[in-house]
PDB file of C-alpha atoms in Angstrom:
ATOM      1  CA  MET T  36       7.974 -27.623  33.305  1.00  0.00           C
ATOM      2  CA  ASP T  37       5.779 -26.456  30.435  1.00  0.00           C
ATOM      3  CA  LYS T  38       1.996 -26.556  30.868  1.00  0.00           C
ATOM      4  CA  ARG T  39       0.553 -29.748  29.415  1.00  0.00           C
ATOM      5  CA  VAL T  40      -2.804 -29.290  27.719  1.00  0.00           C
ATOM      6  CA  LEU T  41      -4.909 -32.154  26.348  1.00  0.00           C
ATOM      7  CA  LEU T  42      -7.125 -31.349  23.336  1.00  0.00           C
ATOM      8  CA  PRO T  43      -9.535 -34.204  22.501  1.00  0.00           C
ATOM      9  CA  THR T  44     -10.941 -34.030  18.971  1.00  0.00           C
ATOM     10  CA  ASP T  45     -13.490 -35.889  16.857  1.00  0.00           C
ATOM     11  CA  TYR T  46     -12.468 -33.692  13.897  1.00  0.00           C
ATOM     12  CA  SER T  47     -15.663 -31.635  14.179  1.00  0.00           C
ATOM     13  CA  LYS T  48     -15.802 -27.844  13.727  1.00  0.00           C
ATOM     14  CA  ASN T  49     -16.635 -27.549  17.432  1.00  0.00           C
ATOM     15  CA  ALA T  50     -13.479 -29.452  18.417  1.00  0.00           C
ATOM     16  CA  LEU T  51     -11.336 -27.296  16.107  1.00  0.00           C
ATOM     17  CA  ASN T  52     -12.901 -24.191  17.638  1.00  0.00           C
ATOM     18  CA  ALA T  53     -11.975 -25.426  21.138  1.00  0.00           C
ATOM     19  CA  ILE T  54      -8.366 -26.044  19.981  1.00  0.00           C
ATOM     20  CA  ARG T  55      -8.152 -22.488  18.627  1.00  0.00           C
ATOM     21  CA  TYR T  56      -9.530 -21.182  21.924  1.00  0.00           C
ATOM     22  CA  ALA T  57      -6.839 -23.103  23.860  1.00  0.00           C
ATOM     23  CA  LEU T  58      -4.045 -21.746  21.619  1.00  0.00           C
ATOM     24  CA  GLU T  59      -5.260 -18.193  22.253  1.00  0.00           C
ATOM     25  CA  LEU T  60      -5.891 -18.657  25.979  1.00  0.00           C
ATOM     26  CA  TYR T  61      -2.362 -19.942  26.538  1.00  0.00           C
ATOM     27  CA  LYS T  62      -0.580 -17.913  23.865  1.00  0.00           C
ATOM     28  CA  ASN T  63       1.801 -16.401  26.439  1.00  0.00           C
ATOM     29  CA  VAL T  64       2.435 -19.693  28.254  1.00  0.00           C
ATOM     30  CA  ARG T  65       4.985 -22.364  27.296  1.00  0.00           C
ATOM     31  CA  CYS T  66       2.749 -25.344  26.461  1.00  0.00           C
ATOM     32  CA  ASP T  67       2.864 -28.883  25.203  1.00  0.00           C
ATOM     33  CA  PHE T  68      -0.446 -29.526  23.426  1.00  0.00           C
ATOM     34  CA  TYR T  69      -1.506 -33.162  23.104  1.00  0.00           C
ATOM     35  CA  ILE T  70      -4.151 -33.530  20.391  1.00  0.00           C
ATOM     36  CA  LEU T  71      -6.059 -36.791  20.895  1.00  0.00           C
ATOM     37  CA  ASN T  72      -8.456 -38.724  18.665  1.00  0.00           C
ATOM     38  CA  ALA T  73      -9.994 -41.862  20.161  1.00  0.00           C
ATOM     39  CA  PHE T  74     -11.246 -43.844  17.183  1.00  0.00           C
ATOM     40  CA  HIS T  75     -13.969 -46.485  17.088  1.00  0.00           C
ATOM     41  CA  ILE T  76     -14.849 -49.366  14.829  1.00  0.00           C
ATOM     42  CA  SER T  77     -18.479 -49.505  13.720  1.00  0.00           C
ATOM     43  CA  GLY T  78     -20.285 -52.550  15.014  1.00  0.00           C
ATOM     44  CA  TYR T  79     -17.808 -53.028  17.870  1.00  0.00           C
ATOM     45  CA  THR T  80     -17.702 -51.628  21.342  1.00  0.00           C
ATOM     46  CA  LEU T  81     -14.913 -51.996  23.851  1.00  0.00           C
ATOM     47  CA  ASP T  82     -17.193 -54.393  25.728  1.00  0.00           C
ATOM     48  CA  SER T  83     -17.607 -56.705  22.735  1.00  0.00           C
ATOM     49  CA  MET T  84     -16.620 -60.310  23.260  1.00  0.00           C
ATOM     50  CA  ARG T  85     -13.999 -59.853  20.600  1.00  0.00           C
ATOM     51  CA  VAL T  86     -12.344 -56.555  19.781  1.00  0.00           C
ATOM     52  CA  PRO T  87     -10.517 -56.122  16.447  1.00  0.00           C
ATOM     53  CA  GLU T  88      -6.768 -56.016  16.834  1.00  0.00           C
ATOM     54  CA  SER T  89      -3.939 -54.276  15.056  1.00  0.00           C
ATOM     55  CA  GLY T  90      -3.377 -55.798  11.633  1.00  0.00           C
ATOM     56  CA  GLU T  91      -7.031 -56.750  11.077  1.00  0.00           C
ATOM     57  CA  PRO T  92      -8.797 -54.975   8.166  1.00  0.00           C
ATOM     58  CA  TYR T  93     -11.495 -53.197  10.263  1.00  0.00           C
ATOM     59  CA  TYR T  94      -8.930 -51.967  12.759  1.00  0.00           C
ATOM     60  CA  GLU T  95      -6.452 -50.806  10.105  1.00  0.00           C
ATOM     61  CA  ALA T  96      -9.185 -48.976   8.133  1.00  0.00           C
ATOM     62  CA  ALA T  97     -10.386 -47.113  11.253  1.00  0.00           C
ATOM     63  CA  LYS T  98      -6.806 -46.342  12.263  1.00  0.00           C
ATOM     64  CA  GLN T  99      -5.993 -44.977   8.821  1.00  0.00           C
ATOM     65  CA  GLU T 100      -9.118 -42.796   8.827  1.00  0.00           C
ATOM     66  CA  SER T 101      -8.149 -41.430  12.251  1.00  0.00           C
ATOM     67  CA  GLU T 102      -4.568 -40.707  11.154  1.00  0.00           C
ATOM     68  CA  GLU T 103      -5.719 -38.996   7.931  1.00  0.00           C
ATOM     69  CA  GLY T 104      -8.151 -36.883   9.977  1.00  0.00           C
ATOM     70  CA  MET T 105      -5.301 -35.909  12.304  1.00  0.00           C
ATOM     71  CA  GLU T 106      -3.112 -34.917   9.359  1.00  0.00           C
ATOM     72  CA  LYS T 107      -5.854 -32.637   7.979  1.00  0.00           C
ATOM     73  CA  LEU T 108      -6.458 -31.172  11.423  1.00  0.00           C
ATOM     74  CA  MET T 109      -2.772 -30.385  11.924  1.00  0.00           C
ATOM     75  CA  GLN T 110      -2.754 -28.564   8.556  1.00  0.00           C
ATOM     76  CA  MET T 111      -5.598 -26.382   9.891  1.00  0.00           C
ATOM     77  CA  VAL T 112      -3.843 -25.849  13.222  1.00  0.00           C
ATOM     78  CA  LYS T 113      -0.753 -24.665  11.330  1.00  0.00           C
ATOM     79  CA  LEU T 114      -2.868 -21.908   9.747  1.00  0.00           C
ATOM     80  CA  HIS T 115      -3.126 -20.430  13.252  1.00  0.00           C
ATOM     81  CA  PRO T 116      -0.370 -17.851  13.910  1.00  0.00           C
ATOM     82  CA  GLN T 117       2.778 -19.816  14.805  1.00  0.00           C
ATOM     83  CA  ASN T 118       3.938 -19.556  18.408  1.00  0.00           C
ATOM     84  CA  ASP T 119       7.392 -20.708  19.441  1.00  0.00           C
ATOM     85  CA  LYS T 120       6.129 -21.238  22.991  1.00  0.00           C
ATOM     86  CA  HIS T 121       3.864 -24.061  21.745  1.00  0.00           C
ATOM     87  CA  GLU T 122       4.732 -27.656  20.872  1.00  0.00           C
ATOM     88  CA  PHE T 123       2.260 -30.144  19.425  1.00  0.00           C
ATOM     89  CA  HIS T 124       1.996 -33.895  19.904  1.00  0.00           C
ATOM     90  CA  THR T 125      -0.642 -36.060  18.206  1.00  0.00           C
ATOM     91  CA  ILE T 126      -2.190 -39.265  19.528  1.00  0.00           C
ATOM     92  CA  THR T 127      -4.627 -41.596  17.706  1.00  0.00           C
ATOM     93  CA  THR T 128      -5.840 -44.611  19.633  1.00  0.00           C
ATOM     94  CA  PHE T 129      -8.604 -47.244  19.625  1.00  0.00           C
ATOM     95  CA  ASN T 130     -10.392 -46.597  22.905  1.00  0.00           C
ATOM     96  CA  SER T 131     -13.380 -44.913  24.493  1.00  0.00           C
ATOM     97  CA  LEU T 132     -12.850 -41.187  24.885  1.00  0.00           C
ATOM     98  CA  THR T 133     -12.656 -41.281  28.693  1.00  0.00           C
ATOM     99  CA  GLY T 134     -10.378 -44.359  28.583  1.00  0.00           C
ATOM    100  CA  ALA T 135      -8.069 -42.641  26.097  1.00  0.00           C
ATOM    101  CA  ILE T 136      -8.030 -39.420  28.161  1.00  0.00           C
ATOM    102  CA  ARG T 137      -7.151 -41.341  31.331  1.00  0.00           C
ATOM    103  CA  ASN T 138      -4.235 -43.046  29.579  1.00  0.00           C
ATOM    104  CA  VAL T 139      -2.838 -39.744  28.303  1.00  0.00           C
ATOM    105  CA  ILE T 140      -3.256 -38.063  31.707  1.00  0.00           C
ATOM    106  CA  ASP T 141      -1.330 -40.930  33.335  1.00  0.00           C
ATOM    107  CA  LYS T 142       1.455 -41.070  30.747  1.00  0.00           C
ATOM    108  CA  LYS T 143       1.873 -37.362  30.030  1.00  0.00           C
ATOM    109  CA  ASP T 144       0.975 -35.768  33.388  1.00  0.00           C
ATOM    110  CA  ILE T 145      -1.683 -33.509  31.826  1.00  0.00           C
ATOM    111  CA  ASP T 146      -2.560 -30.244  33.616  1.00  0.00           C
ATOM    112  CA  ILE T 147      -5.843 -29.342  31.914  1.00  0.00           C
ATOM    113  CA  ILE T 148      -8.260 -30.538  29.179  1.00  0.00           C
ATOM    114  CA  VAL T 149      -9.852 -28.132  26.670  1.00  0.00           C
ATOM    115  CA  MET T 150     -12.733 -29.435  24.525  1.00  0.00           C
ATOM    116  CA  GLY T 151     -15.958 -28.351  22.824  1.00  0.00           C
ATOM    117  CA  THR T 152     -19.343 -28.605  24.512  1.00  0.00           C
ATOM    118  CA  LYS T 153     -20.587 -30.801  21.661  1.00  0.00           C
ATOM    119  CA  GLY T 154     -19.148 -33.190  19.106  1.00  0.00           C
ATOM    120  CA  ILE T 155     -19.846 -34.148  15.518  1.00  0.00           C
ATOM    121  CA  THR T 156     -22.843 -36.409  16.171  1.00  0.00           C
ATOM    122  CA  GLU T 157     -24.553 -34.443  18.936  1.00  0.00           C
ATOM    123  CA  SER T 158     -28.198 -33.475  18.719  1.00  0.00           C
ATOM    124  CA  LYS T 159     -29.021 -29.780  18.506  1.00  0.00           C
ATOM    125  CA  ALA T 160     -31.572 -30.198  21.267  1.00  0.00           C
ATOM    126  CA  ARG T 161     -28.960 -31.111  23.872  1.00  0.00           C
ATOM    127  CA  ILE T 162     -27.027 -28.418  25.623  1.00  0.00           C
ATOM    128  CA  PHE T 163     -23.940 -30.504  26.304  1.00  0.00           C
ATOM    129  CA  GLY T 164     -22.787 -33.458  24.233  1.00  0.00           C
ATOM    130  CA  THR T 165     -22.541 -36.879  25.851  1.00  0.00           C
ATOM    131  CA  ASN T 166     -18.754 -36.960  25.523  1.00  0.00           C
ATOM    132  CA  THR T 167     -18.326 -33.623  27.296  1.00  0.00           C
ATOM    133  CA  VAL T 168     -20.661 -34.661  30.113  1.00  0.00           C
ATOM    134  CA  ASN T 169     -18.807 -37.973  30.501  1.00  0.00           C
ATOM    135  CA  VAL T 170     -15.405 -36.318  30.611  1.00  0.00           C
ATOM    136  CA  MET T 171     -16.520 -33.701  33.154  1.00  0.00           C
ATOM    137  CA  GLU T 172     -18.255 -36.317  35.272  1.00  0.00           C
ATOM    138  CA  GLN T 173     -15.655 -39.087  35.145  1.00  0.00           C
ATOM    139  CA  ILE T 174     -12.263 -37.386  34.824  1.00  0.00           C
ATOM    140  CA  LYS T 175     -11.286 -36.051  38.216  1.00  0.00           C
ATOM    141  CA  GLU T 176      -7.520 -35.873  37.731  1.00  0.00           C
ATOM    142  CA  CYS T 177      -7.454 -32.437  36.118  1.00  0.00           C
ATOM    143  CA  PRO T 178      -9.741 -29.510  35.278  1.00  0.00           C
ATOM    144  CA  VAL T 179     -11.712 -29.221  32.042  1.00  0.00           C
ATOM    145  CA  ILE T 180     -12.520 -26.133  29.967  1.00  0.00           C
ATOM    146  CA  ALA T 181     -15.611 -26.646  27.773  1.00  0.00           C
ATOM    147  CA  VAL T 182     -15.920 -24.152  24.923  1.00  0.00           C
ATOM    148  CA  PRO T 183     -19.434 -23.487  23.496  1.00  0.00           C
ATOM    149  CA  ASN T 184     -20.007 -24.045  19.771  1.00  0.00           C
ATOM    150  CA  ASN T 185     -18.841 -21.128  17.616  1.00  0.00           C
ATOM    151  CA  TYR T 186     -17.551 -19.172  20.632  1.00  0.00           C
ATOM    152  CA  MET T 187     -14.830 -16.813  19.416  1.00  0.00           C
ATOM    153  CA  PHE T 188     -11.936 -16.189  21.804  1.00  0.00           C
ATOM    154  CA  LYS T 189     -12.261 -13.104  23.943  1.00  0.00           C
ATOM    155  CA  THR T 190      -9.648 -12.093  26.497  1.00  0.00           C
ATOM    156  CA  PRO T 191     -11.060 -13.139  29.882  1.00  0.00           C
ATOM    157  CA  ARG T 192     -11.727  -9.986  31.894  1.00  0.00           C
ATOM    158  CA  GLU T 193     -14.601 -11.061  34.159  1.00  0.00           C
ATOM    159  CA  ILE T 194     -14.898 -14.616  35.490  1.00  0.00           C
ATOM    160  CA  VAL T 195     -17.940 -15.704  37.502  1.00  0.00           C
ATOM    161  CA  PHE T 196     -17.374 -18.297  40.246  1.00  0.00           C
ATOM    162  CA  PRO T 197     -20.688 -19.372  41.828  1.00  0.00           C
ATOM    163  CA  THR T 198     -20.596 -21.001  45.258  1.00  0.00           C
ATOM    164  CA  ASP T 199     -22.823 -21.749  48.233  1.00  0.00           C
ATOM    165  CA  TYR T 200     -19.918 -21.821  50.749  1.00  0.00           C
ATOM    166  CA  LYS T 201     -21.091 -25.229  51.988  1.00  0.00           C
ATOM    167  CA  ALA T 202     -17.647 -26.849  51.783  1.00  0.00           C
ATOM    168  CA  PRO T 203     -14.130 -25.607  52.553  1.00  0.00           C
ATOM    169  CA  PHE T 204     -11.885 -24.611  49.641  1.00  0.00           C
ATOM    170  CA  LYS T 205      -8.374 -25.796  48.848  1.00  0.00           C
ATOM    171  CA  LYS T 206      -5.816 -23.710  47.010  1.00  0.00           C
ATOM    172  CA  LYS T 207      -4.875 -26.514  44.598  1.00  0.00           C
ATOM    173  CA  GLU T 208      -8.541 -27.029  43.618  1.00  0.00           C
ATOM    174  CA  ILE T 209      -8.872 -23.499  42.296  1.00  0.00           C
ATOM    175  CA  GLY T 210      -5.287 -23.055  41.075  1.00  0.00           C
ATOM    176  CA  ASP T 211      -6.304 -22.937  37.394  1.00  0.00           C
ATOM    177  CA  LEU T 212      -8.898 -20.262  38.095  1.00  0.00           C
ATOM    178  CA  ILE T 213      -6.238 -18.160  39.829  1.00  0.00           C
ATOM    179  CA  GLU T 214      -3.742 -18.809  36.997  1.00  0.00           C
ATOM    180  CA  ILE T 215      -6.168 -17.587  34.281  1.00  0.00           C
ATOM    181  CA  SER T 216      -7.126 -14.588  36.424  1.00  0.00           C
ATOM    182  CA  LYS T 217      -3.463 -13.586  36.819  1.00  0.00           C
ATOM    183  CA  LEU T 218      -2.617 -14.245  33.143  1.00  0.00           C
ATOM    184  CA  TYR T 219      -5.183 -11.663  32.026  1.00  0.00           C
ATOM    185  CA  ASP T 220      -5.707  -9.490  35.111  1.00  0.00           C
ATOM    186  CA  ALA T 221      -9.250 -10.862  35.073  1.00  0.00           C
ATOM    187  CA  ARG T 222     -11.569 -10.199  37.991  1.00  0.00           C
ATOM    188  CA  ILE T 223     -12.946 -13.270  39.784  1.00  0.00           C
ATOM    189  CA  ASN T 224     -16.577 -12.589  40.735  1.00  0.00           C
ATOM    190  CA  VAL T 225     -17.445 -14.911  43.594  1.00  0.00           C
ATOM    191  CA  VAL T 226     -21.233 -15.174  43.496  1.00  0.00           C
ATOM    192  CA  HIS T 227     -23.240 -16.577  46.375  1.00  0.00           C
ATOM    193  CA  ILE T 228     -26.568 -17.586  44.860  1.00  0.00           C
ATOM    194  CA  ASP T 229     -29.130 -17.908  47.616  1.00  0.00           C
ATOM    195  CA  LYS T 230     -32.568 -19.413  47.146  1.00  0.00           C
ATOM    196  CA  ASP T 231     -33.674 -18.248  50.600  1.00  0.00           C
ATOM    197  CA  LYS T 232     -32.919 -14.696  49.476  1.00  0.00           C
ATOM    198  CA  ASP T 233     -31.818 -13.562  52.929  1.00  0.00           C
ATOM    199  CA  GLY T 234     -28.077 -13.848  52.262  1.00  0.00           C
ATOM    200  CA  LYS T 235     -27.365 -15.075  55.794  1.00  0.00           C
ATOM    201  CA  LEU T 236     -24.460 -17.491  56.204  1.00  0.00           C
ATOM    202  CA  SER T 237     -24.000 -20.022  58.983  1.00  0.00           C
ATOM    203  CA  ARG T 238     -20.807 -19.957  61.056  1.00  0.00           C
ATOM    204  CA  LYS T 239     -19.349 -22.770  58.942  1.00  0.00           C
ATOM    205  CA  GLU T 240     -20.278 -21.020  55.679  1.00  0.00           C
ATOM    206  CA  ASN T 241     -18.710 -17.791  56.942  1.00  0.00           C
ATOM    207  CA  ALA T 242     -15.502 -19.660  57.781  1.00  0.00           C
ATOM    208  CA  ASN T 243     -15.443 -21.129  54.259  1.00  0.00           C
ATOM    209  CA  LYS T 244     -15.992 -17.671  52.769  1.00  0.00           C
ATOM    210  CA  GLU T 245     -13.059 -16.279  54.779  1.00  0.00           C
ATOM    211  CA  LEU T 246     -10.866 -19.197  53.690  1.00  0.00           C
ATOM    212  CA  LEU T 247     -11.708 -18.489  50.044  1.00  0.00           C
ATOM    213  CA  GLN T 248     -10.813 -14.819  50.530  1.00  0.00           C
ATOM    214  CA  GLU T 249      -7.424 -15.866  51.941  1.00  0.00           C
ATOM    215  CA  ILE T 250      -6.789 -18.162  48.957  1.00  0.00           C
ATOM    216  CA  LEU T 251      -7.759 -15.400  46.503  1.00  0.00           C
ATOM    217  CA  GLN T 252      -5.422 -12.832  48.067  1.00  0.00           C
ATOM    218  CA  GLY T 253      -3.223 -11.319  45.377  1.00  0.00           C
ATOM    219  CA  THR T 254      -5.904 -11.686  42.690  1.00  0.00           C
ATOM    220  CA  ASP T 255      -8.522  -9.150  41.626  1.00  0.00           C
ATOM    221  CA  TYR T 256     -11.734 -10.524  43.128  1.00  0.00           C
ATOM    222  CA  GLU T 257     -15.136  -9.324  44.329  1.00  0.00           C
ATOM    223  CA  MET T 258     -17.746 -11.059  46.477  1.00  0.00           C
ATOM    224  CA  HIS T 259     -21.398 -10.823  45.400  1.00  0.00           C
ATOM    225  CA  PHE T 260     -24.691 -11.971  46.827  1.00  0.00           C
ATOM    226  CA  LEU T 261     -27.457 -12.880  44.411  1.00  0.00           C
ATOM    227  CA  PRO T 262     -31.001 -13.863  45.386  1.00  0.00           C
ATOM    228  CA  ALA T 263     -32.355 -16.230  42.728  1.00  0.00           C
ATOM    229  CA  ASP T 264     -35.091 -18.842  42.418  1.00  0.00           C
ATOM    230  CA  LYS T 265     -33.068 -20.835  39.917  1.00  0.00           C
ATOM    231  CA  ILE T 266     -29.323 -21.180  39.973  1.00  0.00           C
ATOM    232  CA  SER T 267     -29.163 -21.145  36.180  1.00  0.00           C
ATOM    233  CA  SER T 268     -31.127 -17.954  35.734  1.00  0.00           C
ATOM    234  CA  GLY T 269     -29.037 -16.324  38.480  1.00  0.00           C
ATOM    235  CA  ILE T 270     -25.774 -17.258  36.706  1.00  0.00           C
ATOM    236  CA  ASN T 271     -27.016 -16.211  33.270  1.00  0.00           C
ATOM    237  CA  LYS T 272     -28.297 -12.889  34.599  1.00  0.00           C
ATOM    238  CA  PHE T 273     -24.964 -12.202  36.275  1.00  0.00           C
ATOM    239  CA  ILE T 274     -23.042 -13.077  33.052  1.00  0.00           C
ATOM    240  CA  ASP T 275     -25.235 -10.687  31.040  1.00  0.00           C
ATOM    241  CA  ASN T 276     -25.084  -7.845  33.571  1.00  0.00           C
ATOM    242  CA  HIS T 277     -21.335  -8.041  34.124  1.00  0.00           C
ATOM    243  CA  GLY T 278     -20.185  -9.065  30.636  1.00  0.00           C
ATOM    244  CA  CYS T 279     -18.469 -12.209  31.954  1.00  0.00           C
ATOM    245  CA  ASP T 280     -16.136 -14.181  29.667  1.00  0.00           C
ATOM    246  CA  MET T 281     -15.911 -17.436  31.640  1.00  0.00           C
ATOM    247  CA  VAL T 282     -17.755 -19.410  34.316  1.00  0.00           C
ATOM    248  CA  ALA T 283     -15.779 -21.494  36.814  1.00  0.00           C
ATOM    249  CA  PHE T 284     -17.410 -24.293  38.827  1.00  0.00           C
ATOM    250  CA  LEU T 285     -16.000 -26.402  41.593  1.00  0.00           C
ATOM    251  CA  ASN T 286     -17.468 -29.833  40.912  1.00  0.00           C
ATOM    252  CA  LYS T 287     -17.915 -31.221  44.401  1.00  0.00           C
ATOM    253  CA  LYS T 288     -19.862 -34.437  44.641  1.00  0.00           C
ATOM    254  CA  HIS T 289     -23.229 -33.995  46.374  1.00  0.00           C
ATOM    255  CA  LEU T 290     -22.514 -30.337  47.084  1.00  0.00           C
ATOM    256  CA  PHE T 291     -23.729 -27.117  45.457  1.00  0.00           C
ATOM    257  CA  PHE T 292     -25.556 -28.874  42.635  1.00  0.00           C
ATOM    258  CA  GLY T 293     -23.408 -31.973  42.681  1.00  0.00           C
ATOM    259  CA  SER T 294     -22.191 -31.528  39.169  1.00  0.00           C
ATOM    260  CA  ILE T 295     -23.762 -28.964  36.888  1.00  0.00           C
ATOM    261  CA  LEU T 296     -23.331 -31.353  34.013  1.00  0.00           C
ATOM    262  CA  SER T 297     -24.817 -34.668  35.141  1.00  0.00           C
ATOM    263  CA  ASN T 298     -27.697 -35.391  32.799  1.00  0.00           C
ATOM    264  CA  PRO T 299     -30.732 -34.983  35.091  1.00  0.00           C
ATOM    265  CA  LEU T 300     -29.208 -31.806  36.489  1.00  0.00           C
ATOM    266  CA  VAL T 301     -28.602 -30.283  33.077  1.00  0.00           C
ATOM    267  CA  LYS T 302     -32.356 -30.545  32.548  1.00  0.00           C
ATOM    268  CA  LYS T 303     -33.101 -29.293  36.045  1.00  0.00           C
ATOM    269  CA  ILE T 304     -30.715 -26.369  35.905  1.00  0.00           C
ATOM    270  CA  GLY T 305     -31.242 -25.664  32.222  1.00  0.00           C
ATOM    271  CA  TYR T 306     -27.804 -24.082  32.149  1.00  0.00           C
ATOM    272  CA  GLU T 307     -26.896 -23.196  28.597  1.00  0.00           C
ATOM    273  CA  PRO T 308     -23.320 -22.060  28.216  1.00  0.00           C
ATOM    274  CA  LYS T 309     -22.827 -18.672  26.595  1.00  0.00           C
ATOM    275  CA  VAL T 310     -19.171 -18.510  27.609  1.00  0.00           C
ATOM    276  CA  PRO T 311     -16.480 -21.153  28.254  1.00  0.00           C
ATOM    277  CA  ILE T 312     -16.846 -23.194  31.429  1.00  0.00           C
ATOM    278  CA  LEU T 313     -13.871 -24.017  33.637  1.00  0.00           C
ATOM    279  CA  GLU T 314     -14.774 -27.099  35.636  1.00  0.00           C
ATOM    280  CA  LEU T 315     -12.540 -27.570  38.664  1.00  0.00           C
ATOM    281  CA  ASN T 316     -12.465 -30.776  40.702  1.00  0.00           C
ATOM    282  CA  ASP T 317     -12.189 -31.300  44.417  1.00  0.00           C
ATOM    283  CA  ASN T 318      -9.090 -33.351  45.154  1.00  0.00           C
TER     284      ASN T 318
END
């Protein structure tokens, strides 16, 4: 079956940039791309006592605006070099973004989501937009790639995969990391960031490290140890020193740093993406 990629859009430049990134990343893969716009109606939320319905003026106006936006977007997508491996499907729906994404994942059996780190209304002061944080926090059914604003596609050659070895790994959890590595002969740099700076692993951590090495057999990978006071500065330093093109995180609840993207932790970690982030979920 072809790879099924979900591309949420709010018709911003950032969202278009993420779509272009996805088309390049999977240019040699047979893909069905589902481009999704979840539209809203000003003055109404999905929790309102009464939600406008199809046929009502507010609803129809918002729907038309969404459909016109999609038409313009598809014209721009068609300017991208045509690829006979790629098929496009468009979806416009009245829903919250996470609600709409869940529906599409259920109905279309989506493999991965690719989106921008920020949307049209996001403040410049925030590293990640609310929508991106919500999707990465709440959608556990498939991985998410978040593409920083204005990031131009570069062939992934070096991927950094930070871990503390606290939990065992499963092959299916890191399948997308392995797939991208094999697509581009990219090296996976497994980085153990240690605040204690002694690099010693417990018996359990050692067992988890060995399990990861077994899973990564057949890929180009290297294991690194990095003493760092702050996880974020450790990651950023490693990216700079090794010219990394992607960061992969396994988002395990309450482990490592829970989720790098939950709001208090974004402030605590101060992680500002320079390269696309592949967020993998524990199943």
